[in-house]
Coordinates of C-alpha atoms in Angstrom, one line a residue:
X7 CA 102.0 57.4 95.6
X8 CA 105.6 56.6 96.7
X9 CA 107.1 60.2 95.5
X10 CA 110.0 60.9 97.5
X11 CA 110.4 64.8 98.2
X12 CA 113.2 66.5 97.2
X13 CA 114.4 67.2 100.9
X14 CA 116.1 64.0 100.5
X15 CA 114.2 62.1 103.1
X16 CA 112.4 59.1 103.1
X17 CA 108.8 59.1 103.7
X18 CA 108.8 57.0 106.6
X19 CA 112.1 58.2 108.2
X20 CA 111.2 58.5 112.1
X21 CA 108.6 55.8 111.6
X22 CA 108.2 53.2 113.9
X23 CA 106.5 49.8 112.8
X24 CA 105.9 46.5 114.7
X25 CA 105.1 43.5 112.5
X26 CA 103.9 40.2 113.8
X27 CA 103.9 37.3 111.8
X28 CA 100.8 35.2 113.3
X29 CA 101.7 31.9 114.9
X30 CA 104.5 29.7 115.1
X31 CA 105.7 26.1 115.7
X32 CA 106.1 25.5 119.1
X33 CA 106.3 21.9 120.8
X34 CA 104.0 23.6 123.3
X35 CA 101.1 23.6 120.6
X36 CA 98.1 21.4 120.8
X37 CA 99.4 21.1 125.2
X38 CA 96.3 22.7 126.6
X39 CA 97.9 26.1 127.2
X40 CA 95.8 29.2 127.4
X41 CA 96.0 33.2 128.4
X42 CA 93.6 36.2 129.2
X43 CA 91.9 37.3 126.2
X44 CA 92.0 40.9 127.9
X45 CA 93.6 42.8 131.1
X46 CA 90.1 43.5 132.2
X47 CA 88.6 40.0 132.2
X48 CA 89.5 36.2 133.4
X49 CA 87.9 34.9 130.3
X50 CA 90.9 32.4 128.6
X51 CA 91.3 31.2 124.9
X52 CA 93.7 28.4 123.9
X53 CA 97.5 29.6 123.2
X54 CA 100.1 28.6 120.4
X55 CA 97.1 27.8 117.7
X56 CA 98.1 26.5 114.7
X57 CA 96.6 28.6 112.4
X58 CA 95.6 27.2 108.8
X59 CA 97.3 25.9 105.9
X60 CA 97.2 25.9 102.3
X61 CA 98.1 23.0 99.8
X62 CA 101.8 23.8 99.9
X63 CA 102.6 26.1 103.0
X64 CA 101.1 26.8 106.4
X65 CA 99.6 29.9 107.6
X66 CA 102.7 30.1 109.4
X67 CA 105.3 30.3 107.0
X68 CA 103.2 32.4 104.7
X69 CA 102.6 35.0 107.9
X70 CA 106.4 35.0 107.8
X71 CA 107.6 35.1 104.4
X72 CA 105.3 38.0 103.9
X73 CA 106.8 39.9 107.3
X74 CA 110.0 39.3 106.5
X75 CA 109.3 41.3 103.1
X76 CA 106.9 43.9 104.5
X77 CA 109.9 44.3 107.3
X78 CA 112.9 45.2 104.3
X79 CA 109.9 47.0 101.8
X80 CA 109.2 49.7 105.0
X81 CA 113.1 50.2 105.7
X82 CA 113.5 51.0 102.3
X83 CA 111.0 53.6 102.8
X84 CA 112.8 54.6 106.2
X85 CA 110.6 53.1 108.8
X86 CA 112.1 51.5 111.7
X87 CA 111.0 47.7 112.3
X88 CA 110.4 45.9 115.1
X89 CA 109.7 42.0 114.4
X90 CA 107.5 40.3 116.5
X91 CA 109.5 36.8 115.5
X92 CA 111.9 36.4 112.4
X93 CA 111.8 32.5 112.6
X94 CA 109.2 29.9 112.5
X95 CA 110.5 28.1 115.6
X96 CA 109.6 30.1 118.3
X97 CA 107.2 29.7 121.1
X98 CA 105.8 33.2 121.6
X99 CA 102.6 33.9 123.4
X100 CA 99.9 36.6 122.4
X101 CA 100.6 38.5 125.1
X102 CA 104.4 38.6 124.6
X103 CA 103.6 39.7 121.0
X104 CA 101.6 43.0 122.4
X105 CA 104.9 43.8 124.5
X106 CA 106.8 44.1 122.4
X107 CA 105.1 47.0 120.0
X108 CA 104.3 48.7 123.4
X109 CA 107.4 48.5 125.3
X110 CA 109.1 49.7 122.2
X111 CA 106.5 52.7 122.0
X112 CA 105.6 51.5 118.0
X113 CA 103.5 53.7 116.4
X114 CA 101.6 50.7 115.1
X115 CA 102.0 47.1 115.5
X116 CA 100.5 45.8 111.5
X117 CA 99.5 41.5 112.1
X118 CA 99.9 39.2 109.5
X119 CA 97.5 36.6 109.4
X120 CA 95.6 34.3 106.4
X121 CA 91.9 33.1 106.4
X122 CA 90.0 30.0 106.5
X123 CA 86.7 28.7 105.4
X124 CA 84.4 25.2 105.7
X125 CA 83.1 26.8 102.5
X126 CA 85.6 26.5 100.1
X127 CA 84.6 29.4 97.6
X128 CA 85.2 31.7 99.9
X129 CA 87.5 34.5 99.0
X130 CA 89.0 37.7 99.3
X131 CA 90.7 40.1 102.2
X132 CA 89.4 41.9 105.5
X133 CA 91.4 43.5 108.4
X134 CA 90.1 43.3 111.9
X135 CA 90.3 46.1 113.9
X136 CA 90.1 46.6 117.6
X137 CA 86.7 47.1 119.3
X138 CA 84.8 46.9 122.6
X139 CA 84.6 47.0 126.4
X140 CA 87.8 44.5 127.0
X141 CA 90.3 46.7 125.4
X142 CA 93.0 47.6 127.9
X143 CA 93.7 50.7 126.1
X144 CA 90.6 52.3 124.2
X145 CA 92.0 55.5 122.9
X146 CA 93.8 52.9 120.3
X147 CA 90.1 52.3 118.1
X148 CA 90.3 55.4 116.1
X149 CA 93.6 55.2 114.6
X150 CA 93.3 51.1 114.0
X151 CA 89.9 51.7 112.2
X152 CA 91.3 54.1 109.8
X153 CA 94.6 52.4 109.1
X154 CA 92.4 49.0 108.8
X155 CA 89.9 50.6 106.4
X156 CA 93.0 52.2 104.3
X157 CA 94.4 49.0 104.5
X158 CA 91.7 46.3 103.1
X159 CA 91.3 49.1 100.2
X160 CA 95.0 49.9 100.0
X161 CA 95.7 45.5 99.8
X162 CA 92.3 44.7 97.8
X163 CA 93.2 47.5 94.9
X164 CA 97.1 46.2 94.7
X165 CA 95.9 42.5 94.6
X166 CA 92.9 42.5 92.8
X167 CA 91.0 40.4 95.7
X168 CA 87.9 40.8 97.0
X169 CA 87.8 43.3 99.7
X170 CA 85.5 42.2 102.3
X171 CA 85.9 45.5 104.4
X172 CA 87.2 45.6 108.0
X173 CA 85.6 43.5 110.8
X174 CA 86.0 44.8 114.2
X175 CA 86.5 42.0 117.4
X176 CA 86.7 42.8 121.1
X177 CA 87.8 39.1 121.5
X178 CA 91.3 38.8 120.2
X179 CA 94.0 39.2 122.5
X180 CA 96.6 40.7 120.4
X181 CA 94.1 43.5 120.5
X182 CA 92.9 43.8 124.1
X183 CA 96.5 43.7 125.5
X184 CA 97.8 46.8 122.7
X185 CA 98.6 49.6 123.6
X186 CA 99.5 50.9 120.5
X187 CA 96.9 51.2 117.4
X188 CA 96.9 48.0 115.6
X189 CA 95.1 46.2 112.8
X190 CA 95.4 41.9 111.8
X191 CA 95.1 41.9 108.2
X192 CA 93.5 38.6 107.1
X193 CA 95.2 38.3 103.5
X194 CA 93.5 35.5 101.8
X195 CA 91.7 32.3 102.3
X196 CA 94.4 29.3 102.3
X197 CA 90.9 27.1 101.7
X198 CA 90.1 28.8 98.4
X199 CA 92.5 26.5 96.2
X200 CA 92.8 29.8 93.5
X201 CA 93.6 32.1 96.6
X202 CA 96.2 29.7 98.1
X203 CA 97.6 29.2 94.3
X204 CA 98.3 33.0 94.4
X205 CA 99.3 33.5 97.9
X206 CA 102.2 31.4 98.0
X207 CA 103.5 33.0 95.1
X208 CA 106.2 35.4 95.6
X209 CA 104.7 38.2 92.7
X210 CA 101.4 38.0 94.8
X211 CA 102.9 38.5 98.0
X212 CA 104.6 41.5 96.8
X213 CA 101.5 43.2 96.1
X214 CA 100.3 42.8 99.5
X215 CA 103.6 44.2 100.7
X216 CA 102.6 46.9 98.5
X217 CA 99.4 47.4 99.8
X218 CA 99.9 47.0 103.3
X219 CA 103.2 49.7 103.1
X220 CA 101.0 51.9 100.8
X221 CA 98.3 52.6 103.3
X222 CA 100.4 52.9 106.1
X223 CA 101.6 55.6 103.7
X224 CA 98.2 57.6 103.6
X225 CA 97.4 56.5 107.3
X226 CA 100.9 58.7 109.0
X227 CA 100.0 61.6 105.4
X228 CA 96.2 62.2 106.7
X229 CA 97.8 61.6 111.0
X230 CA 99.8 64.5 110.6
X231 CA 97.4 66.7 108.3
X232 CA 95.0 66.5 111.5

């Protein structure tokens, strides 16, 4: 629960939080551009994707409008937030969006990011979490699993969605370049038309907001009790 104590502090004061919005329109998309999936390897993947899109707004400007109220919900709690991008037209590589949570020293960077499916019954929320032998910085798996597990539950119970657990990847970027503990939370399928219906609503996106802020909540609660 949100109970604020009576010493008059906030529950998050001294908290630092990166959020990064996935994507972004950028006239380099679609060019050929790629990066390093990891520090450790010379394996590429292509850069600026587009992400999906529902029937009314893109994965992009859903990332954002949700970050933008994640970013004011968690300073209202007394986290400080660090915004990986606060507009849509930005170019912005993956890389540059791991700098910026480490270089700052964030205690967590949270990505926001929405699903997509051939099939289109698919449904429901996952968080990936960081994994394998290409992560620059392993000592960051512990703490992402537990804030992702906290977080699908946290998001799933708030929302009523499916919760389709946490998936870990050694092949995203955004995690083998972190150096902080960090978590993409997939928050719906934009190919489910009843999912997309909700998402781009703004009551729905609230309760992610108050999903996402409530485990991060439990996840620095059961950090410190340790």
């Amino acid at each position: 629960g949100l109970e604020i104590e009576d010493t008059g502090r906030l529950p998050l004061d001294g908290r630092l939080i990166c959020i990064d919005p996935g994507h972004c329109v950028t006239p380099l998309a679609g060019k050929g551009y790629t990066e390093q999936v990891s520090p450790l390897s010379k394996e590429t993947k292509p850069l600026y994707s587009t992400g999906t899109r529902g029937k009314n707004i893109t994965e992009e400007q859903l990332n954002l409008a949700v970050g933008l109220k994640l970013r004011d919900y968690l300073k209202e709690l007394g986290a400080e937030v660090i915004m990986t991008r606060e507009v849509s037209e930005i170019t912005i590589t993956l890389q540059e969006r791991c700098r910026i949570p480490n270089e700052a020293g964030a205690d967590v960077c949270v990505r926001l990011h929405a699903d997509s499916s051939t099939n289109t019954s698919v449904h429901g929320v996952s968080v990936l979490t960081p994994t394998g032998n290409l992560l620059g910085t392993p000592s960051i798996v512990d703490e992402s699993t537990r804030l992702g597990q906290l977080m699908v539950d946290a998001v799933a119970e708030e929302t009523g969605a499916k919760n389709r657990g946490i998936m870990p990847r050694s092949d995203m970027t955004g995690f083998n370049f972190s150096e902080v503990p960090t978590v993409l939370i997939e928050m719906g399928f934009m190919t489910n038309p009843e999912e997309d219906a909700l998402l781009e609503t703004d009551e729905y996106q609230n309760k992610i907001v108050a999903g996402i802020a409530d485990s991060l909540l439990q996840w620095y609660e059961e950090g410190s009790s340790q």
